[in-house]
Amino acid sequence: MRRVVITGVGAVTPIGIGKEEYWKALEEGKNGVGLISLFDTSQHSVKIGAEI
């Protein structure tokens, strides 16, 4: 079996990509949840999401 080494982690979120951007948005009280705009939701009951 081969060994695996994790050398870092990152964040990809609706309010920021990367640790610094994400943390700054959290401190500013930003919210990444809202009406879905990346695709047509007319055929879906859910209209709210956290788009990335």
Backbone as a chain_set.jsonl record, in Angstrom:
{"seq": "MRRVVITGVGAVTPIGIGKEEYWKALEEGKNGVGLISLFDTSQHSVKIGAEI", "coords": {"N": [[0.844, -1.176, 0.0], [0.506, 2.239, -0.793], [1.838, 5.192, 0.674], [0.252, 8.225, 1.685], [0.539, 11.716, 1.684], [-0.723, 14.582, 3.085], [-0.444, 17.877, 2.278], [-1.582, 20.325, 2.635], [-4.579, 22.304, 3.018], [-7.608, 23.718, 1.706], [-10.199, 26.166, 1.108], [-13.247, 26.249, -0.592], [-15.862, 28.111, -1.029], [-19.18, 29.632, -0.964], [-18.774, 32.258, -0.138], [-16.154, 32.879, -0.431], [-12.99, 32.01, -1.89], [-10.309, 30.217, -0.876], [-8.305, 30.458, 2.091], [-7.808, 33.055, 3.294], [-9.588, 34.856, 1.975], [-12.049, 33.641, 2.536], [-12.074, 33.708, 5.388], [-12.023, 36.482, 5.862], [-14.495, 37.227, 4.764], [-16.197, 35.878, 6.531], [-15.639, 37.277, 8.911], [-16.691, 39.737, 8.188], [-19.316, 39.18, 8.23], [-20.623, 38.125, 6.029], [-22.965, 36.369, 3.941], [-23.456, 33.495, 2.11], [-25.745, 32.457, 1.022], [-28.557, 32.475, -1.1], [-30.943, 33.44, -3.682], [-30.996, 31.098, -6.308], [-29.075, 31.482, -9.194], [-27.563, 30.449, -11.21], [-28.717, 28.533, -12.793], [-31.855, 27.585, -14.328], [-34.515, 27.527, -12.174], [-37.181, 27.048, -12.332], [-38.544, 24.635, -12.635], [-38.123, 23.371, -10.288], [-38.671, 22.829, -6.789], [-37.087, 24.002, -4.904], [-35.536, 27.075, -4.498], [-33.53, 28.471, -3.374], [-30.097, 28.61, -2.544], [-26.579, 27.894, -1.955], [-24.451, 29.027, -3.927], [-21.459, 28.281, -5.722]], "CA": [[0.0, 0.0, 0.0], [1.281, 3.475, -0.895], [1.571, 6.225, 1.676], [-0.262, 9.496, 1.183], [0.87, 12.844, 2.548], [-1.522, 15.781, 2.838], [0.454, 19.003, 2.537], [-2.331, 21.55, 2.878], [-6.021, 22.274, 2.785], [-8.13, 24.994, 1.244], [-11.646, 26.333, 1.202], [-13.995, 26.755, -1.746], [-17.17, 28.368, -0.43], [-19.921, 30.705, -1.632], [-18.349, 33.598, 0.293], [-14.74, 33.097, -0.676], [-12.136, 30.897, -2.286], [-9.044, 30.381, -0.176], [-8.438, 30.705, 3.526], [-7.863, 34.472, 3.654], [-10.831, 35.442, 1.465], [-13.142, 33.036, 3.294], [-12.057, 34.212, 6.762], [-12.402, 37.895, 5.82], [-15.943, 37.27, 4.542], [-16.829, 35.486, 7.797], [-15.499, 38.398, 9.843], [-17.575, 40.808, 7.727], [-20.694, 38.726, 8.377], [-21.223, 37.807, 4.733], [-23.78, 35.168, 3.85], [-23.404, 33.015, 0.735], [-27.011, 31.825, 0.653], [-29.474, 33.386, -1.775], [-31.675, 32.865, -4.803], [-30.15, 30.42, -7.289], [-29.042, 32.233, -10.447], [-26.708, 29.784, -12.196], [-29.538, 27.715, -13.676], [-33.295, 27.816, -14.238], [-35.115, 26.76, -11.075], [-38.639, 27.066, -12.474], [-39.075, 23.279, -12.531], [-37.691, 22.833, -8.996], [-39.329, 23.461, -5.641], [-36.073, 24.748, -4.151], [-35.077, 28.256, -5.235], [-32.466, 29.093, -2.587], [-28.931, 27.75, -2.383], [-25.292, 28.545, -1.715], [-23.724, 28.76, -5.17], [-20.008, 28.501, -5.743]], "C": [[0.891, 1.241, 0.0], [0.878, 4.455, 0.204], [1.102, 7.5, 0.991], [0.09, 10.578, 2.192], [0.003, 14.031, 2.137], [-0.672, 16.976, 3.237], [-0.272, 20.317, 2.788], [-3.809, 21.338, 2.62], [-6.458, 23.658, 2.316], [-9.635, 25.023, 1.384], [-12.184, 26.869, -0.12], [-15.434, 26.892, -1.267], [-17.903, 29.464, -1.211], [-19.459, 32.114, -1.243], [-16.859, 33.842, 0.106], [-14.003, 31.832, -1.058], [-10.761, 31.149, -1.687], [-9.271, 30.804, 1.263], [-8.623, 32.176, 3.868], [-9.182, 35.113, 3.224], [-12.04, 34.935, 2.25], [-13.214, 33.624, 4.704], [-12.487, 35.673, 6.819], [-13.914, 38.035, 5.65], [-16.699, 36.87, 5.807], [-16.796, 36.632, 8.798], [-16.437, 39.552, 9.486], [-19.049, 40.421, 7.815], [-21.388, 38.399, 7.071], [-21.94, 36.467, 4.777], [-23.808, 34.737, 2.391], [-24.687, 32.383, 0.244], [-27.921, 32.864, 0.001], [-30.229, 32.672, -2.882], [-30.697, 32.272, -5.814], [-30.24, 31.168, -8.612], [-28.248, 31.53, -11.543], [-27.466, 28.85, -13.133], [-31.01, 28.008, -13.411], [-33.898, 26.92, -13.161], [-36.631, 26.636, -11.206], [-39.27, 25.682, -12.338], [-38.715, 22.611, -11.199], [-38.421, 23.546, -7.862], [-38.357, 24.311, -4.824], [-35.535, 25.878, -5.024], [-33.884, 28.929, -4.564], [-31.324, 28.104, -2.429], [-27.698, 28.581, -2.087], [-24.389, 28.203, -2.893], [-22.242, 29.075, -5.035], [-19.606, 28.891, -7.15]], "O": [[1.902, 1.292, 0.701], [-0.285, 4.523, 0.6], [1.504, 7.809, -0.131], [-0.042, 10.384, 3.4], [0.002, 14.432, 0.973], [-0.233, 17.085, 4.382], [0.362, 21.319, 3.119], [-4.225, 20.317, 2.073], [-5.749, 24.644, 2.514], [-10.262, 24.024, 1.736], [-11.645, 27.819, -0.688], [-16.141, 25.895, -1.118], [-17.293, 30.148, -2.034], [-19.738, 33.069, -1.968], [-16.36, 34.912, 0.455], [-14.34, 30.733, -0.616], [-10.13, 32.17, -1.959], [-10.281, 31.419, 1.605], [-9.507, 32.516, 4.654], [-9.819, 35.822, 4.004], [-12.94, 35.704, 2.585], [-14.293, 33.997, 5.165], [-13.23, 36.066, 7.718], [-14.543, 38.862, 6.311], [-17.732, 37.461, 6.122], [-17.796, 36.926, 9.452], [-16.92, 40.261, 10.369], [-19.927, 41.23, 7.514], [-22.618, 38.395, 7.009], [-21.579, 35.565, 5.532], [-24.15, 35.538, 1.52], [-24.714, 31.824, -0.852], [-28.042, 33.989, 0.486], [-30.162, 31.449, -3.005], [-29.681, 32.89, -6.134], [-31.333, 31.457, -9.098], [-28.26, 31.974, -12.691], [-26.926, 28.421, -14.152], [-31.363, 28.606, -12.395], [-33.798, 25.696, -13.236], [-37.293, 26.166, -10.281], [-40.436, 25.581, -11.956], [-38.973, 21.422, -11.008], [-38.748, 24.728, -7.971], [-38.773, 25.24, -4.131], [-35.125, 25.648, -6.162], [-33.295, 29.854, -5.123], [-31.545, 26.913, -2.21], [-27.762, 29.806, -1.982], [-23.656, 27.214, -2.861], [-21.837, 30.002, -4.334], [-18.427, 29.127, -7.412]]}, "num_chains": 1, "name": "protein.A"}
